[in-house]
Every structure is written in C-alpha cells, then in structure tokens.
CSV table of C-alpha atoms in Angstrom, one decimal:
chain,number,residue,atom,x,y,z
A,1,UNK,CA,-39.0,-56.4,-4.9
A,2,UNK,CA,-37.2,-58.1,-1.8
A,3,UNK,CA,-37.1,-54.5,-0.2
A,4,UNK,CA,-40.8,-53.9,-0.9
A,5,UNK,CA,-42.0,-57.3,0.4
A,6,UNK,CA,-39.7,-56.4,4.0
A,7,UNK,CA,-41.3,-52.8,4.1
A,8,UNK,CA,-45.1,-54.1,3.1
A,9,UNK,CA,-44.8,-53.9,-0.6
A,10,UNK,CA,-45.8,-51.0,-2.6
A,11,UNK,CA,-47.3,-49.3,0.8
A,12,UNK,CA,-45.8,-45.4,0.8
A,13,UNK,CA,-45.1,-43.8,4.0
A,14,UNK,CA,-47.1,-40.9,5.5
A,15,UNK,CA,-46.6,-37.3,3.4
A,16,UNK,CA,-43.4,-35.4,4.5
A,17,UNK,CA,-44.0,-31.8,5.7
A,18,UNK,CA,-43.8,-29.3,3.1
A,19,UNK,CA,-40.4,-27.6,3.8
A,20,UNK,CA,-39.0,-31.1,2.3
A,21,UNK,CA,-40.6,-31.1,-0.7
A,22,UNK,CA,-37.9,-29.7,-2.3
A,23,UNK,CA,-35.1,-31.6,-0.2
A,24,UNK,CA,-33.8,-33.6,-2.8
A,25,UNK,CA,-30.1,-34.9,-2.5
A,26,UNK,CA,-28.3,-33.2,-5.6
A,27,UNK,CA,-26.9,-35.5,-8.0
A,28,UNK,CA,-23.5,-34.8,-7.3
A,29,UNK,CA,-24.1,-35.9,-3.7
A,30,UNK,CA,-25.7,-39.4,-4.2
A,31,UNK,CA,-24.3,-42.5,-2.4
A,32,UNK,CA,-23.0,-45.5,-3.8
A,33,UNK,CA,-26.3,-47.0,-4.2
A,34,UNK,CA,-27.9,-44.4,-6.4
A,35,UNK,CA,-27.3,-44.5,-9.8
A,36,UNK,CA,-27.0,-41.9,-12.2
A,37,UNK,CA,-30.5,-42.2,-13.3
A,38,UNK,CA,-32.1,-41.7,-10.0
A,39,UNK,CA,-32.8,-45.6,-9.9
A,40,UNK,CA,-31.5,-47.8,-6.9
A,41,UNK,CA,-32.1,-51.5,-7.5
A,42,UNK,CA,-34.5,-51.3,-10.3
A,43,UNK,CA,-36.7,-48.9,-8.6
A,44,UNK,CA,-37.3,-45.3,-7.9
A,45,UNK,CA,-36.3,-44.4,-4.3
A,46,UNK,CA,-39.0,-41.9,-4.0
A,47,UNK,CA,-42.0,-44.5,-5.0
A,48,UNK,CA,-40.3,-46.6,-2.0
A,49,UNK,CA,-39.6,-44.1,0.6
A,50,UNK,CA,-40.8,-40.6,-0.2
A,51,UNK,CA,-38.8,-37.6,-0.7
A,52,UNK,CA,-35.5,-38.0,1.0
A,53,UNK,CA,-34.9,-34.9,3.6
A,54,UNK,CA,-32.1,-32.5,2.6
A,55,UNK,CA,-29.0,-32.8,5.1
A,56,UNK,CA,-26.8,-30.0,5.8
A,57,UNK,CA,-23.5,-29.8,3.6
A,58,UNK,CA,-21.2,-27.0,2.9
A,59,UNK,CA,-22.8,-24.9,0.5
A,60,UNK,CA,-25.7,-24.3,-1.7
A,61,UNK,CA,-23.8,-25.4,-5.0
A,62,UNK,CA,-26.0,-26.2,-7.8
A,63,UNK,CA,-26.0,-29.3,-9.3
A,64,UNK,CA,-22.8,-30.1,-11.3
A,65,UNK,CA,-21.3,-27.4,-9.8
A,66,UNK,CA,-17.7,-28.0,-8.0
A,67,UNK,CA,-17.5,-27.7,-4.2
A,68,UNK,CA,-14.5,-26.8,-2.8
A,69,UNK,CA,-12.5,-29.2,-0.5
A,70,UNK,CA,-11.8,-28.7,3.0
A,71,UNK,CA,-8.3,-28.3,3.7
A,72,UNK,CA,-7.4,-31.3,5.6
A,73,UNK,CA,-6.5,-30.3,9.3
A,74,UNK,CA,-2.8,-30.1,10.1
A,75,UNK,CA,-1.5,-32.8,12.7
A,76,UNK,CA,1.2,-32.8,15.4
A,77,UNK,CA,0.8,-29.0,16.5
A,78,UNK,CA,-1.6,-27.7,19.4
A,79,UNK,CA,-4.7,-26.0,17.7
A,80,UNK,CA,-4.0,-22.7,18.9
A,81,UNK,CA,-0.4,-22.9,17.9
A,82,UNK,CA,-2.5,-23.6,14.4
A,83,UNK,CA,-4.3,-20.6,15.0
A,84,UNK,CA,-2.0,-18.0,15.7
A,85,UNK,CA,-0.5,-18.0,12.3
A,86,UNK,CA,3.1,-18.3,11.2
A,87,UNK,CA,5.5,-17.0,13.6
A,88,UNK,CA,6.7,-13.4,13.6
A,89,UNK,CA,10.1,-12.7,12.0
A,90,UNK,CA,12.7,-11.2,14.2
A,91,UNK,CA,14.3,-9.0,11.8
A,92,UNK,CA,18.2,-9.6,11.3
A,93,UNK,CA,20.3,-7.4,13.7
A,94,UNK,CA,17.5,-7.2,16.5
A,95,UNK,CA,19.1,-8.7,19.7
A,96,UNK,CA,17.6,-12.4,20.4
A,97,UNK,CA,17.5,-12.0,24.3
A,98,UNK,CA,14.3,-13.1,25.9
A,99,UNK,CA,12.0,-9.7,26.1
A,100,UNK,CA,13.4,-7.8,23.2
A,101,UNK,CA,10.1,-6.3,21.3
A,102,UNK,CA,9.7,-7.6,17.9
A,103,UNK,CA,8.2,-4.9,15.7
A,104,UNK,CA,4.8,-5.6,13.7
A,105,UNK,CA,3.3,-8.0,16.4
A,106,UNK,CA,0.2,-7.2,18.6
A,107,UNK,CA,2.0,-7.9,21.7
A,108,UNK,CA,5.5,-6.8,20.9
A,109,UNK,CA,6.8,-8.3,24.7
A,110,UNK,CA,4.6,-10.3,26.7
A,111,UNK,CA,5.0,-12.5,29.7
A,112,UNK,CA,7.8,-12.8,32.1
A,113,UNK,CA,10.6,-12.0,29.6
A,114,UNK,CA,8.8,-9.4,28.5
A,115,UNK,CA,8.4,-7.7,31.9
A,116,UNK,CA,11.9,-7.7,32.6
A,117,UNK,CA,12.5,-6.3,29.3
A,118,UNK,CA,10.2,-3.6,30.1
A,119,UNK,CA,11.8,-2.9,33.4
A,120,UNK,CA,15.2,-2.8,31.7
A,121,UNK,CA,14.0,-0.3,29.2
A,122,UNK,CA,12.4,1.8,31.9
A,123,UNK,CA,15.8,1.8,34.2
A,124,UNK,CA,17.9,2.4,31.3
A,125,UNK,CA,15.8,5.1,29.6
A,126,UNK,CA,14.1,6.8,32.8
A,127,UNK,CA,17.1,6.2,35.6
A,128,UNK,CA,16.9,4.5,38.9
A,129,UNK,CA,14.8,7.3,40.3
A,130,UNK,CA,11.9,5.9,38.5
A,131,UNK,CA,11.9,2.5,40.1
A,132,UNK,CA,10.4,1.9,43.4
A,133,UNK,CA,11.9,0.1,45.9
A,134,UNK,CA,10.3,-3.5,44.9
A,135,UNK,CA,11.3,-2.4,41.6
A,136,UNK,CA,14.9,-2.6,42.4
A,137,UNK,CA,15.0,-5.5,44.5
A,138,UNK,CA,12.7,-7.5,42.0
A,139,UNK,CA,15.5,-6.5,39.5
A,140,UNK,CA,18.2,-7.6,41.6
A,141,UNK,CA,16.7,-10.9,41.8
A,142,UNK,CA,16.4,-11.3,38.1
A,143,UNK,CA,19.9,-12.7,38.3
A,144,UNK,CA,19.2,-15.5,40.8
A,145,UNK,CA,16.0,-16.3,39.3
A,146,UNK,CA,16.5,-16.8,35.1
A,147,UNK,CA,12.8,-17.0,34.7
A,148,UNK,CA,9.5,-16.4,36.5
A,149,UNK,CA,8.0,-13.7,38.4
A,150,UNK,CA,10.2,-12.1,41.7
A,151,UNK,CA,7.9,-9.2,42.1
A,152,UNK,CA,5.7,-11.3,44.9
A,153,UNK,CA,9.3,-12.4,46.4
A,154,UNK,CA,10.7,-8.6,46.6
A,155,UNK,CA,7.4,-7.1,47.9
A,156,UNK,CA,7.5,-9.8,50.5
A,157,UNK,CA,11.0,-9.3,51.7
A,158,UNK,CA,10.2,-5.3,51.9
A,159,UNK,CA,7.4,-6.1,54.0
A,160,UNK,CA,9.1,-8.6,56.5
A,161,UNK,CA,12.6,-6.5,56.9
A,162,UNK,CA,11.1,-3.2,56.6
A,163,UNK,CA,13.1,-1.5,53.5
A,164,UNK,CA,15.2,-2.5,50.6
A,165,UNK,CA,18.4,-1.2,52.6
A,166,UNK,CA,17.3,-3.3,55.2
A,167,UNK,CA,17.2,-6.6,53.0
A,168,UNK,CA,20.3,-5.8,52.0
A,169,UNK,CA,21.8,-5.6,55.1
A,170,UNK,CA,19.9,-8.3,56.5
A,171,UNK,CA,22.4,-11.1,58.4
A,172,UNK,CA,23.5,-13.5,55.6
A,173,UNK,CA,22.2,-16.7,57.9
A,174,UNK,CA,18.6,-15.2,58.4
A,175,UNK,CA,18.4,-14.4,54.4
A,176,UNK,CA,19.2,-18.1,53.9
A,177,UNK,CA,16.3,-19.2,56.3
A,178,UNK,CA,14.0,-17.0,54.5
A,179,UNK,CA,11.3,-18.8,52.6
A,180,UNK,CA,12.2,-18.2,48.6
A,181,UNK,CA,15.6,-17.6,49.1
A,182,UNK,CA,19.1,-19.4,48.5
A,183,UNK,CA,22.7,-19.4,47.6
A,184,UNK,CA,22.3,-17.5,44.7
A,185,UNK,CA,19.7,-15.0,45.8
A,186,UNK,CA,21.5,-14.3,48.9
A,187,UNK,CA,24.8,-14.1,47.4
A,188,UNK,CA,23.3,-11.2,44.9
A,189,UNK,CA,21.9,-9.4,47.7
A,190,UNK,CA,25.3,-9.6,49.4
A,191,UNK,CA,27.1,-8.1,46.3
A,192,UNK,CA,25.2,-5.4,46.1
A,193,UNK,CA,25.6,-4.6,50.0
A,194,UNK,CA,29.5,-4.9,49.4
A,195,UNK,CA,29.6,-2.9,46.1
A,196,UNK,CA,27.6,0.1,47.9
A,197,UNK,CA,30.0,0.3,50.9
A,198,UNK,CA,32.8,-0.1,48.8
A,199,UNK,CA,31.9,2.9,46.8
A,200,UNK,CA,31.1,4.9,49.9
A,201,UNK,CA,34.3,4.0,51.1
A,202,UNK,CA,36.1,5.0,47.8
A,203,UNK,CA,34.7,8.2,48.3
A,204,UNK,CA,35.5,8.9,51.6
A,205,UNK,CA,39.4,8.0,51.2
A,206,UNK,CA,39.8,10.3,48.1
A,207,UNK,CA,39.8,13.3,50.6
A,208,UNK,CA,40.8,14.1,54.1
A,209,UNK,CA,38.1,12.6,56.6
A,210,UNK,CA,37.8,15.7,58.5
A,211,UNK,CA,36.7,17.5,55.7
A,212,UNK,CA,34.6,15.4,54.2
A,213,UNK,CA,32.7,14.6,57.2
A,214,UNK,CA,29.3,14.1,55.7
A,215,UNK,CA,30.5,11.4,53.0
A,216,UNK,CA,31.7,10.0,56.3
A,217,UNK,CA,28.4,9.7,58.5
A,218,UNK,CA,26.7,8.4,55.2
A,219,UNK,CA,29.3,5.6,54.9
A,220,UNK,CA,29.2,4.6,58.5
A,221,UNK,CA,25.5,4.9,58.7
A,222,UNK,CA,25.3,2.3,55.4
A,223,UNK,CA,28.0,0.0,57.4
A,224,UNK,CA,26.6,0.1,61.0
A,225,UNK,CA,23.0,1.6,61.5
A,226,UNK,CA,21.3,-1.6,60.6
A,227,UNK,CA,23.6,-4.0,62.4
A,228,UNK,CA,21.8,-6.3,65.1
A,229,UNK,CA,24.8,-6.9,67.4
A,230,UNK,CA,27.0,-4.3,68.6
A,231,UNK,CA,30.0,-3.7,66.3
A,232,UNK,CA,33.6,-1.5,67.6
A,233,UNK,CA,35.5,-0.2,64.2
A,234,UNK,CA,38.2,2.0,64.2
A,235,UNK,CA,39.3,4.5,61.4
A,236,UNK,CA,43.0,4.7,61.2
A,237,UNK,CA,44.0,8.1,59.6
A,238,UNK,CA,47.7,9.2,58.5
A,239,UNK,CA,49.3,12.8,59.3
A,240,UNK,CA,46.9,14.4,56.7
A,241,UNK,CA,43.8,12.7,58.0
A,242,UNK,CA,43.6,10.4,55.1
A,243,UNK,CA,42.1,7.0,55.8
A,244,UNK,CA,44.3,4.3,56.0
A,245,UNK,CA,42.3,1.5,56.8
A,246,UNK,CA,38.7,0.8,58.6
A,247,UNK,CA,38.6,-2.5,60.8
A,248,UNK,CA,36.4,-3.8,62.8
A,249,UNK,CA,37.9,-4.6,66.1
A,250,UNK,CA,35.4,-6.1,67.6
A,251,UNK,CA,31.8,-7.5,67.8
A,252,UNK,CA,30.0,-8.1,71.1
A,253,UNK,CA,26.2,-8.5,71.9
A,254,UNK,CA,23.2,-6.3,71.6
A,255,UNK,CA,24.2,-3.7,74.0
A,256,UNK,CA,28.3,-4.4,74.7
A,257,UNK,CA,31.4,-4.8,73.4
A,258,UNK,CA,34.5,-5.7,74.6
A,259,UNK,CA,37.4,-3.0,73.8
A,260,UNK,CA,41.2,-3.1,74.5
A,261,UNK,CA,42.6,0.1,74.9
A,262,UNK,CA,46.1,-1.6,74.4
A,263,UNK,CA,45.1,-3.7,71.0
A,264,UNK,CA,43.9,-0.5,69.8
A,265,UNK,CA,47.0,1.2,70.1
A,266,UNK,CA,49.2,-1.7,68.9
A,267,UNK,CA,47.0,-2.1,65.6
A,268,UNK,CA,47.6,1.7,64.8
A,269,UNK,CA,51.5,1.4,65.4
A,270,UNK,CA,51.3,-1.3,62.9
A,271,UNK,CA,49.5,0.8,60.2
A,272,UNK,CA,51.8,3.5,60.9
A,273,UNK,CA,48.5,5.9,61.9
A,274,UNK,CA,48.7,9.3,63.8
A,275,UNK,CA,45.2,9.5,64.6
A,276,UNK,CA,42.1,7.9,65.0
A,277,UNK,CA,38.6,8.0,64.8
A,278,UNK,CA,36.1,5.4,67.3
A,279,UNK,CA,32.8,4.0,65.9
A,280,UNK,CA,30.7,1.8,67.4
A,281,UNK,CA,26.6,1.3,66.9
A,282,UNK,CA,23.8,0.9,69.0
A,283,UNK,CA,21.2,-1.4,67.5
A,284,UNK,CA,18.8,-0.2,69.8
A,285,UNK,CA,19.0,2.6,67.5
A,286,UNK,CA,19.4,5.3,70.5
A,287,UNK,CA,22.8,6.8,70.0
A,288,UNK,CA,23.2,8.1,73.7
A,289,UNK,CA,26.6,7.0,75.4
A,290,UNK,CA,26.4,4.5,78.2
A,291,UNK,CA,28.9,5.5,81.2
A,292,UNK,CA,31.3,2.3,79.8
A,293,UNK,CA,31.2,4.2,76.3
A,294,UNK,CA,33.1,7.3,78.0
A,295,UNK,CA,35.1,5.8,80.3
A,296,UNK,CA,36.4,3.4,77.4
A,297,UNK,CA,37.3,6.3,75.1
A,298,UNK,CA,39.2,8.1,78.0
A,299,UNK,CA,41.2,5.2,78.3
A,300,UNK,CA,42.1,4.7,74.7
A,301,UNK,CA,42.8,8.8,74.4
A,302,UNK,CA,45.3,8.2,77.7
A,303,UNK,CA,47.3,5.5,76.1
A,304,UNK,CA,47.6,7.2,72.5
A,305,UNK,CA,49.1,10.1,73.8
A,306,UNK,CA,52.1,8.3,75.2
A,307,UNK,CA,52.6,7.3,71.6
A,308,UNK,CA,51.6,10.5,69.9
A,309,UNK,CA,48.2,8.9,68.6
A,310,UNK,CA,45.9,11.2,68.6
A,311,UNK,CA,41.8,10.5,69.0
A,312,UNK,CA,40.0,12.6,67.0
A,313,UNK,CA,36.4,11.8,67.7
A,314,UNK,CA,34.1,8.8,69.1
A,315,UNK,CA,31.1,8.2,66.8
A,316,UNK,CA,28.1,6.5,68.0
A,317,UNK,CA,25.7,5.7,64.9
A,318,UNK,CA,22.1,4.7,65.9
A,319,UNK,CA,19.1,4.3,63.6
A,320,UNK,CA,19.1,7.5,61.3
A,321,UNK,CA,21.1,9.1,64.1
A,322,UNK,CA,24.6,9.7,65.6
A,323,UNK,CA,26.2,11.4,68.0
A,324,UNK,CA,30.0,12.6,67.9
A,325,UNK,CA,31.8,12.8,71.8
A,326,UNK,CA,33.8,16.1,70.5
A,327,UNK,CA,30.5,18.1,69.3
A,328,UNK,CA,29.1,16.8,72.8
A,329,UNK,CA,32.3,17.6,74.8
A,330,UNK,CA,33.0,14.6,76.1
A,331,UNK,CA,36.6,13.9,74.3
C-alpha cells in the first residue's frame, strides 16, 4: 500500500508502553477513516501503526453504550449570569422599589440599593436615635443622589464642618463650592435646616414667649449660634407676650452690626407690637456684651418708652452659650 511505501513498508513501530496495551479506541468512537471491521484502507491499523493511544473522552462507557450529549452552551448572556441560575421571583404584592428584600434568596438585599433599604428599615423600626450623625446625613443625601454610596461624602462633610448641625447651618455659597455637592444636595440640606427652624419657631409661637423660655433659647441657638457674621434680630410680641414676628433687622461683619433705634421702633409700630426682645449673635462664641451692645440697648429702650413699647430683654447668642441682659442687670 502507498502508506506502507511512505513509512517504510511493513516496518512496525516500537512497542508502546504497557499502559497503552488496552487503550484501543472504542468502535463507537472511530473516525471517518475507520470502518466497522477495524480495517482502514484494506489493512489493520494496528499492524501498520501499533496500538493507538486512548484519548480522554467523557465517561468510560462500554462499546455500544449511548454517551449523553453535552448541553450546548447558550449564547448572548455572560457566563456569570448563566451560572447564577434563574432570577428570583418576587411574590405578587411586594414593593418593587430598589432595596426591597426578596424572600428565598441567599442575599435578599445587596449593593447600594440594599444598603439604602436597610437604612430605611433601621430608621423606621428603631427610630432616629439609632442612627449616628453621619448616617442621618448619608440618608439625607439619598434624595440628591439616586444611586451610589453617600457614606464617604457624609463623613467628609462632618469632618470638615465639625458636626451634622454645622453642615446644615453652613453658608449656601460655601456648600456649593464644596467638592461632591451640587444644587440638588445643597437644596436638600437647606430644606432640612429650614424645616427644623420652622418647627422650633412654631413651638415658640404656640405659647407666651416669657413662659416658654427654654424653647425660645433652643430656637435662637438653632437659628444663630453657627452664623459666621453678626446678625441682629428682633422678636415682636403682642400684649399677651405671644410672638408676632421674628425678623432679621440687620447683618454686619464678624464683630459689628449697625442698628438704628428709630427703625426698630418704627417696625414695632407697623406690626402693632407692644413689646420686644432684642437678639444678636457673637460669631466668636463668647456672649460677653461689648460697650456698644450695652449703649445700643439703652437707646432702643429709651425710644420705645415714648411709644409704650417695652424692651423685655436683649439676648446674646454664642456657641452653646447665651447671655441675658435682664439677668445680668444690664437692662
């Protein structure tokens, strides 16, 4: 045969190792050039090439046994998605928003949405006292950042400003210039600050101010203690010492605010107020009154006496401290 002439006639190859003695290709695995009689091109392939090595194949099925076909690999989806199995079925009636726990899954809530869901559950089930300051700020930023992790930004803001309350009270322009914040996030912060102040103010307005002094101080601390420039405010009261209006009369520099007694009394007459409480802050944090503070208070009291407008007190708000002119005998 022509194969014999090419490979040297009937010359046999060296005998293969003993391990291959029984390694014959099963009849059901023969290729296109191997007929059913074990002959290829008119002669025995063993005589020509020696025993054929056994190549690995799936299973050790006996000759003639059916070999299960390998399932075709699906195309069009990532392998990790295929290996994950079918998606979990959300029972009908469960809330579809991101972060909703899915019963029967190994990890019912994972990723950023899962974290947000867990935070909401923690707030609603355990109350706001269970949340740290950075967690409150983190959840507040959820409203500005629909996706993503807001925890690093919340911690960074508290590190920079010193506290959760200081972040809320920070000047708008300064917040807008802070890396990571924008219009939506700054608006959310200022909305919460305004809501807190209105709540505190509403509690003050429900009762006579002089009988609700602690709440008044709480409100004024929230409104003024973290301001970085001096602000002069006036609380206008009616004949029953109920709050008519709380207005910022003037804003000045870090240590001075110009106040004109004539304008103070004029505004009191417009509102039909019969009494006043003067308030201003010291950005330094020290509520000790200056000589100018004492003289200005006396001028306003003198001008008010002409129109039967009483000055009940003058409060100076510092950082966590306050001073009352009446208690100090300065009025």
